[in-house]
Amino acid sequence: MPDLPDPPAGPPRPIAALWERYRRYRTRFVLAVVVSAVNKVADIVPELLIGAAVDVVVRGDDSFVAGLLGVESREAQLVWLAVVNAVVWLVESASEYVSALLFRGLAQSVEHDLRVEAYDHAQRLDLRWHEARASGATLATVNDDVNQLERLLDVGVPAIWQTVLNVVLVGIVFAVASWQLLVLAFLPIPLIVVASLRYQRLLEPYYLRVREAVARMSGVVSANLGGLPTIKAFTAEDRERDRVIEASDEYRRANVDTIRWSAAFVPLVRVAILAGFTATLLVGGLSVLEGTLEVGLYSVLVFMTQRLLWPLTEVATVLDLYQRGRASTARILALLAVPVEVDEGRRVLDTPVRGRLELRGVRAGYGDGPDVLRDVDIVVPEGETHALVGPTGAGKSTVLRLLLRYDDPREGAVLLDDVDVRQLTWGSLRGSVGYVAQDVHLFAGSVAENLEYARPGASRDELGTAVAQAAATDVVDRLPGGLDGEVGERGLTLSGGQRQRLALARALLRRPAVLLLDEATSAVDTETEAAIQRSVREASAGRTALVVAHRLSTVRRADRIWVLEAGRVVESGTHDDLVAAGGTYAGLWAVQIGEG
């Protein structure tokens, strides 16, 4: 099955694209960065105070604090240091809290906006794009990939900023104290950073493989949960479990391979840190013994070396988050980059909508496949009921898809009230149509909620009228709670015929100018079929109806029947005329009444 376009290679463009995409959050981001900087400064100060305290104990009234404050008593100097330390700790705690609120709130806002944007774009993409793609893959992008990005924004970005600040602030302290120790302590840093970037670039294909594996696994699980009745009917539980095992194992192996390589980097970083720390400890200690470095300052530098280098052990973890977030962002942006080929028009139909339908010289197909319809001309005058019949694969449902503009024709035009549907807004086109699909979809919820999908805010009387028109009163009455009764996920608590009758009620509740029925009575018994036929005749009075049917008895009373074969209109007329003509329709009718 086709997947999303390949993520862009090269520089970290996905993250830069997010920066451009969400400009409205830049002020909040800058504020978070400033507060985080205050937090890091407050975090560094206690080490300086430790060195000052050592300096007070060793040098007494000659200490730096004594010269700064003019206080000779060691006890008073230490008290002053304690007060400053308390203030610094309060500032650090408060700034850490505010910084966390800002960064995490920012992550949640971007995550929310991106998830909604990705979902909204996905639902507006053409049906054929979704039909050619596993639904679980889209779900993984909208949900799991967005969650990976949240971890980057929530944890990774603050960690990267704090690490950079740490290096800069500690570097200033070292530069003031000793250029020699600055060089020795900082020597491992460029090596660690360069090696980390190169190493993580090598890991990038592994992270992309992980994202692809989780998308495939989500697709398998989603499809299986949706097809549980079929799985159970064919006792395929073990086989499907094995498929899930295979997909999950692929995901596990992709993660294990990634972890194996990413985990190997930390020990290498520790070796570089050991070299820098040892150099500061040894060379700094010798400088104190030689009298060229104060013992208090030496204490500060030893602590600072630890603070400088030890966070670099987390570079691999942070870059791991970055690469996962980058891979996920690339997939999300790739989804958002998929073009909507069947886009909305701008024209609005004059009201009231008459409901005249026409296909004029239509040639149509799916993707790069062969033509399904060839040079089709069909006219359904307003207020009439017409039917489309023919063998399987003749192109009947394709006609309905064109009328709803799920697809556009390759040649020719589809018109509603003499206006090309490509010019119409969705509200004007689909808002004028009541549609009952062959494969009925009901949402988890009550009967009323499913019916109100057609007309939000409809009254109970209107719901009851639509139910009665669709011959579905007995269906509702048998449910605990009636209109408030639950139908279950995809309506699985109802039979196929019950779902079709509720779908018909939903379509009728819309009071459409055009009624499109795709095998609307295929899953009902003969008695219910007769009731629905009567209801459809009554509901079709004053509106246009186009009915697709295999069961020809349902369309005997149609004003005109169009017979499709191999994508062409081969006959049209009333039932009696077509039977008398002895053509394709007469053959189909003979088979259905047992004479062929």
JSON list of C-alpha atoms in Angstrom, two decimals, residues 205-352:
[
{"chain": "A", "resi": 205, "resn": "PRO", "atom": "CA", "xyz": [17.80, 5.61, 9.04]},
{"chain": "A", "resi": 206, "resn": "TYR", "atom": "CA", "xyz": [17.22, 3.49, 12.15]},
{"chain": "A", "resi": 207, "resn": "TYR", "atom": "CA", "xyz": [14.76, 6.04, 13.56]},
{"chain": "A", "resi": 208, "resn": "LEU", "atom": "CA", "xyz": [12.91, 6.25, 10.25]},
{"chain": "A", "resi": 209, "resn": "ARG", "atom": "CA", "xyz": [12.68, 2.46, 10.25]},
{"chain": "A", "resi": 210, "resn": "VAL", "atom": "CA", "xyz": [11.16, 2.59, 13.75]},
{"chain": "A", "resi": 211, "resn": "ARG", "atom": "CA", "xyz": [8.49, 5.10, 12.62]},
{"chain": "A", "resi": 212, "resn": "GLU", "atom": "CA", "xyz": [7.66, 2.99, 9.56]},
{"chain": "A", "resi": 213, "resn": "ALA", "atom": "CA", "xyz": [7.42, -0.15, 11.69]},
{"chain": "A", "resi": 214, "resn": "VAL", "atom": "CA", "xyz": [5.03, 1.44, 14.19]},
{"chain": "A", "resi": 215, "resn": "ALA", "atom": "CA", "xyz": [2.86, 2.67, 11.30]},
{"chain": "A", "resi": 216, "resn": "ARG", "atom": "CA", "xyz": [2.65, -0.86, 9.87]},
{"chain": "A", "resi": 217, "resn": "MET", "atom": "CA", "xyz": [1.86, -2.33, 13.28]},
{"chain": "A", "resi": 218, "resn": "SER", "atom": "CA", "xyz": [-0.89, 0.25, 13.87]},
{"chain": "A", "resi": 219, "resn": "GLY", "atom": "CA", "xyz": [-2.33, -0.60, 10.46]},
{"chain": "A", "resi": 220, "resn": "VAL", "atom": "CA", "xyz": [-2.51, -4.32, 11.23]},
{"chain": "A", "resi": 221, "resn": "VAL", "atom": "CA", "xyz": [-4.06, -3.83, 14.68]},
{"chain": "A", "resi": 222, "resn": "SER", "atom": "CA", "xyz": [-6.57, -1.24, 13.44]},
{"chain": "A", "resi": 223, "resn": "ALA", "atom": "CA", "xyz": [-7.67, -3.39, 10.51]},
{"chain": "A", "resi": 224, "resn": "ASN", "atom": "CA", "xyz": [-8.01, -6.49, 12.67]},
{"chain": "A", "resi": 225, "resn": "LEU", "atom": "CA", "xyz": [-10.09, -4.77, 15.35]},
{"chain": "A", "resi": 226, "resn": "GLY", "atom": "CA", "xyz": [-12.40, -3.49, 12.62]},
{"chain": "A", "resi": 227, "resn": "GLY", "atom": "CA", "xyz": [-12.74, -6.98, 11.13]},
{"chain": "A", "resi": 228, "resn": "LEU", "atom": "CA", "xyz": [-13.28, -9.02, 14.29]},
{"chain": "A", "resi": 229, "resn": "PRO", "atom": "CA", "xyz": [-16.55, -10.62, 13.09]},
{"chain": "A", "resi": 230, "resn": "THR", "atom": "CA", "xyz": [-14.80, -11.94, 9.97]},
{"chain": "A", "resi": 231, "resn": "ILE", "atom": "CA", "xyz": [-11.79, -13.11, 11.99]},
{"chain": "A", "resi": 232, "resn": "LYS", "atom": "CA", "xyz": [-14.05, -15.03, 14.37]},
{"chain": "A", "resi": 233, "resn": "ALA", "atom": "CA", "xyz": [-16.19, -16.44, 11.56]},
{"chain": "A", "resi": 234, "resn": "PHE", "atom": "CA", "xyz": [-13.15, -18.01, 9.93]},
{"chain": "A", "resi": 235, "resn": "THR", "atom": "CA", "xyz": [-11.51, -18.98, 13.25]},
{"chain": "A", "resi": 236, "resn": "ALA", "atom": "CA", "xyz": [-8.52, -16.90, 12.19]},
{"chain": "A", "resi": 237, "resn": "GLU", "atom": "CA", "xyz": [-7.60, -15.64, 15.66]},
{"chain": "A", "resi": 238, "resn": "ASP", "atom": "CA", "xyz": [-4.33, -17.55, 15.74]},
{"chain": "A", "resi": 239, "resn": "ARG", "atom": "CA", "xyz": [-3.36, -16.43, 12.24]},
{"chain": "A", "resi": 240, "resn": "GLU", "atom": "CA", "xyz": [-4.09, -12.80, 13.03]},
{"chain": "A", "resi": 241, "resn": "ARG", "atom": "CA", "xyz": [-2.24, -13.07, 16.32]},
{"chain": "A", "resi": 242, "resn": "ASP", "atom": "CA", "xyz": [0.75, -14.32, 14.32]},
{"chain": "A", "resi": 243, "resn": "ARG", "atom": "CA", "xyz": [0.44, -11.31, 11.98]},
{"chain": "A", "resi": 244, "resn": "VAL", "atom": "CA", "xyz": [0.42, -8.98, 14.97]},
{"chain": "A", "resi": 245, "resn": "ILE", "atom": "CA", "xyz": [3.40, -10.86, 16.42]},
{"chain": "A", "resi": 246, "resn": "GLU", "atom": "CA", "xyz": [5.24, -10.41, 13.13]},
{"chain": "A", "resi": 247, "resn": "ALA", "atom": "CA", "xyz": [4.46, -6.68, 12.94]},
{"chain": "A", "resi": 248, "resn": "SER", "atom": "CA", "xyz": [5.23, -6.13, 16.62]},
{"chain": "A", "resi": 249, "resn": "ASP", "atom": "CA", "xyz": [8.46, -8.10, 16.32]},
{"chain": "A", "resi": 250, "resn": "GLU", "atom": "CA", "xyz": [9.50, -5.96, 13.38]},
{"chain": "A", "resi": 251, "resn": "TYR", "atom": "CA", "xyz": [8.88, -2.87, 15.54]},
{"chain": "A", "resi": 252, "resn": "ARG", "atom": "CA", "xyz": [10.77, -4.47, 18.44]},
{"chain": "A", "resi": 253, "resn": "ARG", "atom": "CA", "xyz": [13.75, -5.36, 16.25]},
{"chain": "A", "resi": 254, "resn": "ALA", "atom": "CA", "xyz": [13.83, -1.87, 14.75]},
{"chain": "A", "resi": 255, "resn": "ASN", "atom": "CA", "xyz": [13.91, -0.39, 18.27]},
{"chain": "A", "resi": 256, "resn": "VAL", "atom": "CA", "xyz": [16.49, -2.89, 19.52]},
{"chain": "A", "resi": 257, "resn": "ASP", "atom": "CA", "xyz": [18.80, -2.09, 16.59]},
{"chain": "A", "resi": 258, "resn": "THR", "atom": "CA", "xyz": [18.42, 1.62, 17.28]},
{"chain": "A", "resi": 259, "resn": "ILE", "atom": "CA", "xyz": [19.01, 1.18, 21.02]},
{"chain": "A", "resi": 260, "resn": "ARG", "atom": "CA", "xyz": [22.06, -1.00, 20.43]},
{"chain": "A", "resi": 261, "resn": "TRP", "atom": "CA", "xyz": [23.78, 1.75, 18.47]},
{"chain": "A", "resi": 262, "resn": "SER", "atom": "CA", "xyz": [22.55, 4.73, 20.47]},
{"chain": "A", "resi": 263, "resn": "ALA", "atom": "CA", "xyz": [23.44, 3.16, 23.84]},
{"chain": "A", "resi": 264, "resn": "ALA", "atom": "CA", "xyz": [26.99, 2.50, 22.69]},
{"chain": "A", "resi": 265, "resn": "PHE", "atom": "CA", "xyz": [27.66, 6.22, 22.46]},
{"chain": "A", "resi": 266, "resn": "VAL", "atom": "CA", "xyz": [27.36, 7.08, 26.16]},
{"chain": "A", "resi": 267, "resn": "PRO", "atom": "CA", "xyz": [30.47, 5.10, 27.27]},
{"chain": "A", "resi": 268, "resn": "LEU", "atom": "CA", "xyz": [32.51, 6.89, 24.60]},
{"chain": "A", "resi": 269, "resn": "VAL", "atom": "CA", "xyz": [31.31, 10.26, 25.94]},
{"chain": "A", "resi": 270, "resn": "ARG", "atom": "CA", "xyz": [32.29, 9.22, 29.46]},
{"chain": "A", "resi": 271, "resn": "VAL", "atom": "CA", "xyz": [35.87, 8.57, 28.34]},
{"chain": "A", "resi": 272, "resn": "ALA", "atom": "CA", "xyz": [36.12, 12.12, 26.95]},
{"chain": "A", "resi": 273, "resn": "ILE", "atom": "CA", "xyz": [34.63, 13.51, 30.17]},
{"chain": "A", "resi": 274, "resn": "LEU", "atom": "CA", "xyz": [37.16, 11.58, 32.25]},
{"chain": "A", "resi": 275, "resn": "ALA", "atom": "CA", "xyz": [39.99, 13.15, 30.28]},
{"chain": "A", "resi": 276, "resn": "GLY", "atom": "CA", "xyz": [38.72, 16.71, 30.84]},
{"chain": "A", "resi": 277, "resn": "PHE", "atom": "CA", "xyz": [37.96, 16.19, 34.53]},
{"chain": "A", "resi": 278, "resn": "THR", "atom": "CA", "xyz": [41.35, 14.58, 35.18]},
{"chain": "A", "resi": 279, "resn": "ALA", "atom": "CA", "xyz": [43.14, 17.45, 33.45]},
{"chain": "A", "resi": 280, "resn": "THR", "atom": "CA", "xyz": [41.38, 20.06, 35.61]},
{"chain": "A", "resi": 281, "resn": "LEU", "atom": "CA", "xyz": [41.96, 18.08, 38.78]},
{"chain": "A", "resi": 282, "resn": "LEU", "atom": "CA", "xyz": [45.66, 17.52, 38.11]},
{"chain": "A", "resi": 283, "resn": "VAL", "atom": "CA", "xyz": [46.74, 20.77, 36.44]},
{"chain": "A", "resi": 284, "resn": "GLY", "atom": "CA", "xyz": [44.58, 22.91, 38.74]},
{"chain": "A", "resi": 285, "resn": "GLY", "atom": "CA", "xyz": [45.92, 21.16, 41.84]},
{"chain": "A", "resi": 286, "resn": "LEU", "atom": "CA", "xyz": [49.52, 21.72, 40.73]},
{"chain": "A", "resi": 287, "resn": "SER", "atom": "CA", "xyz": [48.71, 25.42, 40.12]},
{"chain": "A", "resi": 288, "resn": "VAL", "atom": "CA", "xyz": [47.44, 25.72, 43.72]},
{"chain": "A", "resi": 289, "resn": "LEU", "atom": "CA", "xyz": [50.60, 24.08, 45.05]},
{"chain": "A", "resi": 290, "resn": "GLU", "atom": "CA", "xyz": [52.69, 26.48, 42.99]},
{"chain": "A", "resi": 291, "resn": "GLY", "atom": "CA", "xyz": [50.68, 29.44, 44.35]},
{"chain": "A", "resi": 292, "resn": "THR", "atom": "CA", "xyz": [49.39, 30.58, 40.95]},
{"chain": "A", "resi": 293, "resn": "LEU", "atom": "CA", "xyz": [45.76, 29.64, 41.70]},
{"chain": "A", "resi": 294, "resn": "GLU", "atom": "CA", "xyz": [43.71, 30.32, 44.84]},
{"chain": "A", "resi": 295, "resn": "VAL", "atom": "CA", "xyz": [42.39, 27.24, 46.60]},
{"chain": "A", "resi": 296, "resn": "GLY", "atom": "CA", "xyz": [38.83, 28.64, 46.65]},
{"chain": "A", "resi": 297, "resn": "LEU", "atom": "CA", "xyz": [38.91, 29.22, 42.91]},
{"chain": "A", "resi": 298, "resn": "TYR", "atom": "CA", "xyz": [40.38, 25.75, 42.45]},
{"chain": "A", "resi": 299, "resn": "SER", "atom": "CA", "xyz": [37.39, 24.31, 44.35]},
{"chain": "A", "resi": 300, "resn": "VAL", "atom": "CA", "xyz": [35.04, 26.22, 42.06]},
{"chain": "A", "resi": 301, "resn": "LEU", "atom": "CA", "xyz": [36.76, 24.93, 38.92]},
{"chain": "A", "resi": 302, "resn": "VAL", "atom": "CA", "xyz": [36.68, 21.31, 40.11]},
{"chain": "A", "resi": 303, "resn": "PHE", "atom": "CA", "xyz": [32.94, 21.56, 40.76]},
{"chain": "A", "resi": 304, "resn": "MET", "atom": "CA", "xyz": [32.44, 23.45, 37.51]},
{"chain": "A", "resi": 305, "resn": "THR", "atom": "CA", "xyz": [34.27, 20.80, 35.49]},
{"chain": "A", "resi": 306, "resn": "GLN", "atom": "CA", "xyz": [31.90, 18.20, 36.84]},
{"chain": "A", "resi": 307, "resn": "ARG", "atom": "CA", "xyz": [28.92, 20.44, 36.03]},
{"chain": "A", "resi": 308, "resn": "LEU", "atom": "CA", "xyz": [30.31, 21.28, 32.60]},
{"chain": "A", "resi": 309, "resn": "LEU", "atom": "CA", "xyz": [31.08, 17.80, 31.35]},
{"chain": "A", "resi": 310, "resn": "TRP", "atom": "CA", "xyz": [28.70, 15.46, 33.12]},
{"chain": "A", "resi": 311, "resn": "PRO", "atom": "CA", "xyz": [25.53, 16.79, 31.40]},
{"chain": "A", "resi": 312, "resn": "LEU", "atom": "CA", "xyz": [27.20, 15.90, 28.12]},
{"chain": "A", "resi": 313, "resn": "THR", "atom": "CA", "xyz": [26.49, 12.24, 28.93]},
{"chain": "A", "resi": 314, "resn": "GLU", "atom": "CA", "xyz": [22.89, 13.18, 28.17]},
{"chain": "A", "resi": 315, "resn": "VAL", "atom": "CA", "xyz": [23.78, 14.50, 24.72]},
{"chain": "A", "resi": 316, "resn": "ALA", "atom": "CA", "xyz": [23.07, 11.10, 23.20]},
{"chain": "A", "resi": 317, "resn": "THR", "atom": "CA", "xyz": [19.68, 10.93, 24.94]},
{"chain": "A", "resi": 318, "resn": "VAL", "atom": "CA", "xyz": [18.78, 14.46, 23.85]},
{"chain": "A", "resi": 319, "resn": "LEU", "atom": "CA", "xyz": [19.87, 13.77, 20.29]},
{"chain": "A", "resi": 320, "resn": "ASP", "atom": "CA", "xyz": [17.87, 10.54, 20.43]},
{"chain": "A", "resi": 321, "resn": "LEU", "atom": "CA", "xyz": [14.78, 12.60, 21.26]},
{"chain": "A", "resi": 322, "resn": "TYR", "atom": "CA", "xyz": [15.73, 15.05, 18.56]},
{"chain": "A", "resi": 323, "resn": "GLN", "atom": "CA", "xyz": [16.09, 12.40, 15.86]},
{"chain": "A", "resi": 324, "resn": "ARG", "atom": "CA", "xyz": [12.84, 10.68, 16.86]},
{"chain": "A", "resi": 325, "resn": "GLY", "atom": "CA", "xyz": [11.07, 14.05, 16.90]},
{"chain": "A", "resi": 326, "resn": "ARG", "atom": "CA", "xyz": [12.63, 15.01, 13.58]},
{"chain": "A", "resi": 327, "resn": "ALA", "atom": "CA", "xyz": [11.56, 11.74, 11.95]},
{"chain": "A", "resi": 328, "resn": "SER", "atom": "CA", "xyz": [8.04, 12.10, 13.32]},
{"chain": "A", "resi": 329, "resn": "THR", "atom": "CA", "xyz": [7.85, 15.75, 12.28]},
{"chain": "A", "resi": 330, "resn": "ALA", "atom": "CA", "xyz": [8.95, 14.81, 8.78]},
{"chain": "A", "resi": 331, "resn": "ARG", "atom": "CA", "xyz": [6.12, 12.27, 8.56]},
{"chain": "A", "resi": 332, "resn": "ILE", "atom": "CA", "xyz": [3.54, 14.75, 9.85]},
{"chain": "A", "resi": 333, "resn": "LEU", "atom": "CA", "xyz": [4.68, 17.44, 7.42]},
{"chain": "A", "resi": 334, "resn": "ALA", "atom": "CA", "xyz": [4.69, 14.86, 4.62]},
{"chain": "A", "resi": 335, "resn": "LEU", "atom": "CA", "xyz": [1.03, 14.14, 5.42]},
{"chain": "A", "resi": 336, "resn": "LEU", "atom": "CA", "xyz": [0.24, 17.86, 5.43]},
{"chain": "A", "resi": 337, "resn": "ALA", "atom": "CA", "xyz": [2.02, 18.18, 2.08]},
{"chain": "A", "resi": 338, "resn": "VAL", "atom": "CA", "xyz": [-0.25, 15.65, 0.35]},
{"chain": "A", "resi": 339, "resn": "PRO", "atom": "CA", "xyz": [-2.34, 17.79, -2.02]},
{"chain": "A", "resi": 340, "resn": "VAL", "atom": "CA", "xyz": [-6.13, 17.78, -2.04]},
{"chain": "A", "resi": 341, "resn": "GLU", "atom": "CA", "xyz": [-6.84, 17.02, -5.68]},
{"chain": "A", "resi": 342, "resn": "VAL", "atom": "CA", "xyz": [-10.63, 17.23, -5.45]},
{"chain": "A", "resi": 343, "resn": "ASP", "atom": "CA", "xyz": [-10.85, 20.73, -4.02]},
{"chain": "A", "resi": 344, "resn": "GLU", "atom": "CA", "xyz": [-13.92, 22.74, -3.12]},
{"chain": "A", "resi": 345, "resn": "GLY", "atom": "CA", "xyz": [-15.57, 25.11, -5.58]},
{"chain": "A", "resi": 346, "resn": "ARG", "atom": "CA", "xyz": [-16.86, 28.58, -4.77]},
{"chain": "A", "resi": 347, "resn": "ARG", "atom": "CA", "xyz": [-20.31, 28.68, -6.34]},
{"chain": "A", "resi": 348, "resn": "VAL", "atom": "CA", "xyz": [-23.56, 28.29, -4.37]},
{"chain": "A", "resi": 349, "resn": "LEU", "atom": "CA", "xyz": [-26.70, 26.87, -5.99]},
{"chain": "A", "resi": 350, "resn": "ASP", "atom": "CA", "xyz": [-29.82, 28.93, -6.25]},
{"chain": "A", "resi": 351, "resn": "THR", "atom": "CA", "xyz": [-32.46, 27.94, -3.71]},
{"chain": "A", "resi": 352, "resn": "PRO", "atom": "CA", "xyz": [-34.60, 26.00, -3.62]}
]
